[in-house]
Amino acid sequence: MMLFAPRPEDPHENRAALTPAVVKKLVAKGVTVVVETGLAHGAFIGDDAFREAGATTADEGHQAWEDADVVVAIDPTRPEHVRRMRPGTALVGMLSPTTEHDLVRTAVKAQVSTISLEFVPRISRAQSMDVLSSQANLAGYKAVLLGANHCPKLMPMMITAAGTLAPARVLVVGVGVAGLQAIATAKRLGAIVEAYDVRPATKEQVQSLGARFVELPTSESAGETSGGYAKEQTEEDRARQAELMAKHVTGADVVVTTAAVFGKAPPMLIPADVVHRMRPGSVVVDLAANPAHGRGNCELTQPGEVVTTDNQVTVVGTTNLPATLPVDASTVFANNVFALLETMIDTPAEDQDNAEPTFKLDPDDEIHAGVLITHAGEIANDLVRETLDGKDSP
């Protein structure tokens, strides 16, 4: 079994799909590992470290695309690379299949199995494989640091000879993994923290971190899916929620929004008129900023940009915050990948001479079935199939 890890396609992507520590584990299982030169330079890991761990390094355009049984990438791979892969091989990564339609179509035609890490089911057995959670944890931490950096006030209260300085007020919207880490980080910095989520069950989590839970009346349809994700709200629910939340937004020095609906555009929670009512110097850090959808939770968010409104409110739409912490982000990502691959590597019995490990997918395994997007020339995921309906679906 040969595994190949290419450099990220995005030049601004500093994370790596593999680390030397994970390479050692794969090699110990009998897997041949090839990494593209410069794979982890953005994470401050040199090629020598991979070679010392047992991997072989290859230059760009190497035969590894054609030879590999499994390709592990951190971001969507260009369709032309997928065309080079052999039928029956597998591509593993954060593939964004609900928006990367050309990649999905190409994989179907090439009969390449695509495994998208965003689709790891949220079940106990898959916690060690949950890439979204591990990366969101880092994003929530960094979001608060960005908010503190742009905020013209101190986060903690300070009592000085020149007077007492009041602490900053932080509002976190969306209490998932990123939101919880944002709450914890803001509290550690000494801010007064409020948090809101459409799922009432998160109240206890918010309070356990020392923050105040903002309770807004919601419809009976509000809540979460069986997979632990927030349900998509109706337009009426969203408008009512935004209206009721406005006073909490305008009273905050820093607002961190993290609300997302899996596989769909982020909900619009902070209209432009609410931003225009915020105090000068206030900051909105929109973790839901999504270039594919051209929006985030705030109406004035420009994905990938930091903008300042006419009333001097800073709206931070920086995307891919985990990539700004590439050392730790690469570590947890690679560990997630290994945990998943370990369930797919069929290791031969010790009494078999010269037997080598093989890559094996089990359609009856809940985890394998969840992450599988394309397989044997067909789309295997219902959500991805729906997004391709009416778009020349193969």
Coordinates of C-alpha atoms in Angstrom, one line a residue, residues 111-328:
Q111 CA -13.7 5.8 -10.6
V112 CA -11.7 7.3 -7.8
S113 CA -13.1 6.9 -4.3
T114 CA -13.2 10.3 -2.5
I115 CA -13.3 10.5 1.2
S116 CA -14.2 13.9 2.6
L117 CA -13.1 14.5 6.2
E118 CA -15.8 17.1 6.8
F119 CA -18.4 14.3 6.7
V120 CA -16.9 12.3 9.6
P121 CA -20.1 11.4 11.6
R122 CA -20.3 12.9 15.1
I123 CA -20.5 9.7 17.1
S124 CA -18.3 8.6 20.0
R125 CA -16.2 6.1 18.0
A126 CA -15.3 8.9 15.5
Q127 CA -14.3 11.6 17.9
S128 CA -10.6 11.0 17.3
M129 CA -11.2 11.5 13.5
D130 CA -13.3 14.7 13.8
V131 CA -11.3 17.2 11.7
L132 CA -14.0 19.9 11.9
S133 CA -13.9 19.9 15.7
S134 CA -10.2 19.9 16.0
Q135 CA -9.8 22.8 13.5
A136 CA -12.8 24.7 14.9
N137 CA -11.2 24.6 18.3
L138 CA -8.2 26.4 17.1
A139 CA -10.3 28.9 15.0
G140 CA -12.3 29.8 18.1
Y141 CA -9.2 30.6 20.0
K142 CA -7.6 32.7 17.2
A143 CA -10.9 34.6 16.6
V144 CA -10.8 36.1 20.1
L145 CA -7.2 37.0 19.7
L146 CA -8.0 38.8 16.4
G147 CA -10.9 40.6 18.1
A148 CA -8.7 41.7 21.0
N149 CA -6.1 42.9 18.5
H150 CA -8.5 45.1 16.6
C151 CA -10.4 46.3 19.7
P152 CA -9.2 49.6 21.1
K153 CA -10.0 48.5 24.7
L154 CA -8.4 46.2 27.1
M155 CA -10.0 42.8 27.6
P156 CA -9.5 42.5 31.4
M157 CA -10.5 45.0 34.1
M158 CA -7.5 46.9 35.4
I159 CA -7.3 48.9 38.6
T160 CA -4.6 51.5 38.3
A161 CA -3.4 54.6 40.1
A162 CA -4.8 56.5 37.1
G163 CA -8.3 55.0 37.6
T164 CA -10.2 51.7 37.0
L165 CA -10.5 50.5 33.4
A166 CA -13.7 48.5 32.7
P167 CA -13.3 45.0 31.0
A168 CA -14.4 44.6 27.4
R169 CA -17.7 42.9 26.6
V170 CA -17.6 39.9 24.3
L171 CA -20.6 38.3 22.6
V172 CA -20.2 34.8 21.0
V173 CA -22.9 33.8 18.6
G174 CA -23.0 30.0 18.0
V175 CA -21.9 27.6 20.7
G176 CA -20.3 24.8 18.9
V177 CA -16.7 23.7 19.3
A178 CA -15.4 27.1 18.0
G179 CA -17.8 29.1 20.1
L180 CA -17.0 27.2 23.3
Q181 CA -13.3 27.8 22.7
A182 CA -14.0 31.5 21.9
I183 CA -15.9 31.8 25.2
A184 CA -13.1 30.1 27.2
T185 CA -10.4 32.3 25.6
A186 CA -12.3 35.5 26.1
K187 CA -12.8 34.6 29.8
R188 CA -9.2 33.8 30.2
L189 CA -8.4 37.2 28.8
G190 CA -10.7 38.7 31.5
A191 CA -13.6 39.9 29.4
I192 CA -17.3 39.9 30.4
V193 CA -18.7 37.2 28.1
E194 CA -22.2 36.5 26.8
A195 CA -23.1 33.7 24.3
Y196 CA -26.1 32.7 22.3
D197 CA -27.1 29.6 20.3
V198 CA -30.4 28.4 18.8
R199 CA -30.0 25.2 20.8
P200 CA -31.2 25.7 24.3
A201 CA -29.2 22.6 25.4
T202 CA -26.0 24.6 25.1
K203 CA -27.0 26.9 28.0
E204 CA -25.3 24.6 30.6
Q205 CA -22.1 24.5 28.6
V206 CA -21.9 28.3 28.3
Q207 CA -22.5 28.7 32.1
S208 CA -19.9 26.1 32.9
L209 CA -17.3 28.4 31.3
G210 CA -18.4 31.3 33.3
A211 CA -20.3 33.2 30.6
R212 CA -23.9 34.4 30.6
F213 CA -26.3 32.6 28.2
V214 CA -28.5 34.9 26.2
E215 CA -32.0 33.5 26.1
L216 CA -34.1 34.5 23.1
P217 CA -37.5 33.0 22.4
T218 CA -37.2 30.6 19.5
S219 CA -39.7 28.5 17.5
E220 CA -40.2 24.8 18.2
S221 CA -38.3 24.0 15.1
A222 CA -35.1 25.4 16.5
G223 CA -32.5 23.0 17.8
E224 CA -30.0 20.5 16.4
T225 CA -29.9 17.6 14.0
S226 CA -29.3 14.0 15.1
G227 CA -25.6 14.6 14.0
G228 CA -25.2 17.4 16.5
Y229 CA -25.3 20.3 14.0
A230 CA -27.6 23.3 14.3
K231 CA -30.7 23.0 12.2
E232 CA -31.3 25.5 9.4
Q233 CA -33.8 28.1 10.5
T234 CA -36.7 29.6 8.6
E235 CA -36.4 33.2 7.3
E236 CA -39.0 34.2 9.9
D237 CA -36.9 32.6 12.7
R238 CA -33.7 34.3 11.5
A239 CA -35.3 37.7 11.3
R240 CA -36.9 37.4 14.7
Q241 CA -33.6 36.2 16.2
A242 CA -31.6 39.0 14.6
E243 CA -34.1 41.6 16.0
L244 CA -34.0 40.2 19.5
M245 CA -30.2 39.9 19.5
A246 CA -29.5 43.4 18.3
K247 CA -29.3 44.9 21.7
H248 CA -26.7 42.4 22.8
V249 CA -24.7 43.0 19.6
T250 CA -24.7 46.7 19.9
G251 CA -23.7 46.5 23.6
A252 CA -20.6 44.4 22.9
D253 CA -17.1 45.5 22.2
V254 CA -16.2 42.3 20.3
V255 CA -18.7 40.0 18.6
V256 CA -17.5 36.6 17.5
T257 CA -20.0 34.8 15.2
T258 CA -19.6 31.0 14.5
A259 CA -23.1 30.0 13.4
A260 CA -23.0 27.6 10.5
V261 CA -25.4 25.0 8.9
F262 CA -23.5 22.0 7.6
G263 CA -23.3 21.9 3.8
K264 CA -25.2 25.2 3.4
A265 CA -24.7 28.9 3.3
P266 CA -24.1 30.5 6.8
P267 CA -27.2 32.1 8.3
M268 CA -27.4 35.9 8.2
L269 CA -27.6 37.0 11.8
I270 CA -26.3 40.5 12.0
P271 CA -27.9 42.9 9.5
A272 CA -26.0 46.0 8.3
D273 CA -28.3 48.3 10.2
V274 CA -27.3 46.6 13.5
V275 CA -23.6 47.1 12.7
H276 CA -24.3 50.8 12.0
R277 CA -25.7 51.0 15.5
M278 CA -22.6 49.5 17.2
R279 CA -20.2 51.8 19.0
P280 CA -17.2 53.2 17.1
G281 CA -14.2 50.9 17.7
S282 CA -16.4 47.7 18.1
V283 CA -15.2 44.6 16.3
V284 CA -17.1 41.8 14.6
V285 CA -15.0 38.6 13.9
D286 CA -17.0 36.5 11.5
L287 CA -15.8 32.9 11.7
A288 CA -18.6 31.9 9.3
A289 CA -17.1 33.9 6.5
N290 CA -17.3 31.6 3.5
P291 CA -15.8 32.5 0.1
A292 CA -17.8 29.8 -1.7
H293 CA -21.0 31.5 -0.6
G294 CA -19.6 35.1 -0.5
R295 CA -21.0 35.8 2.9
G296 CA -20.9 35.1 6.6
N297 CA -23.1 35.7 9.6
C298 CA -22.8 39.5 9.3
E299 CA -24.2 41.3 6.3
L300 CA -21.1 43.5 5.9
T301 CA -18.6 40.6 6.0
Q302 CA -16.4 40.3 3.0
P303 CA -14.8 36.8 3.1
G304 CA -11.0 37.1 3.2
E305 CA -11.0 40.8 4.0
V306 CA -10.9 43.1 7.1
V307 CA -13.2 46.1 6.5
T308 CA -14.0 49.2 8.5
T309 CA -17.5 50.7 8.3
D310 CA -18.4 54.4 8.1
N311 CA -19.2 54.3 11.8
Q312 CA -15.7 52.8 12.6
V313 CA -16.7 49.2 13.3
T314 CA -14.1 46.6 12.2
V315 CA -15.6 43.5 10.5
V316 CA -13.0 40.7 10.3
G317 CA -13.8 38.2 7.5
T318 CA -10.4 36.4 7.6
T319 CA -10.9 32.8 6.4
N320 CA -9.1 29.6 7.4
L321 CA -8.0 30.8 10.8
P322 CA -6.5 27.3 11.7
A323 CA -3.9 27.9 9.0
T324 CA -2.6 30.8 11.0
L325 CA -1.7 28.3 13.7
P326 CA -0.1 25.8 11.3
V327 CA 2.1 23.9 13.8
D328 CA -0.7 22.8 16.0

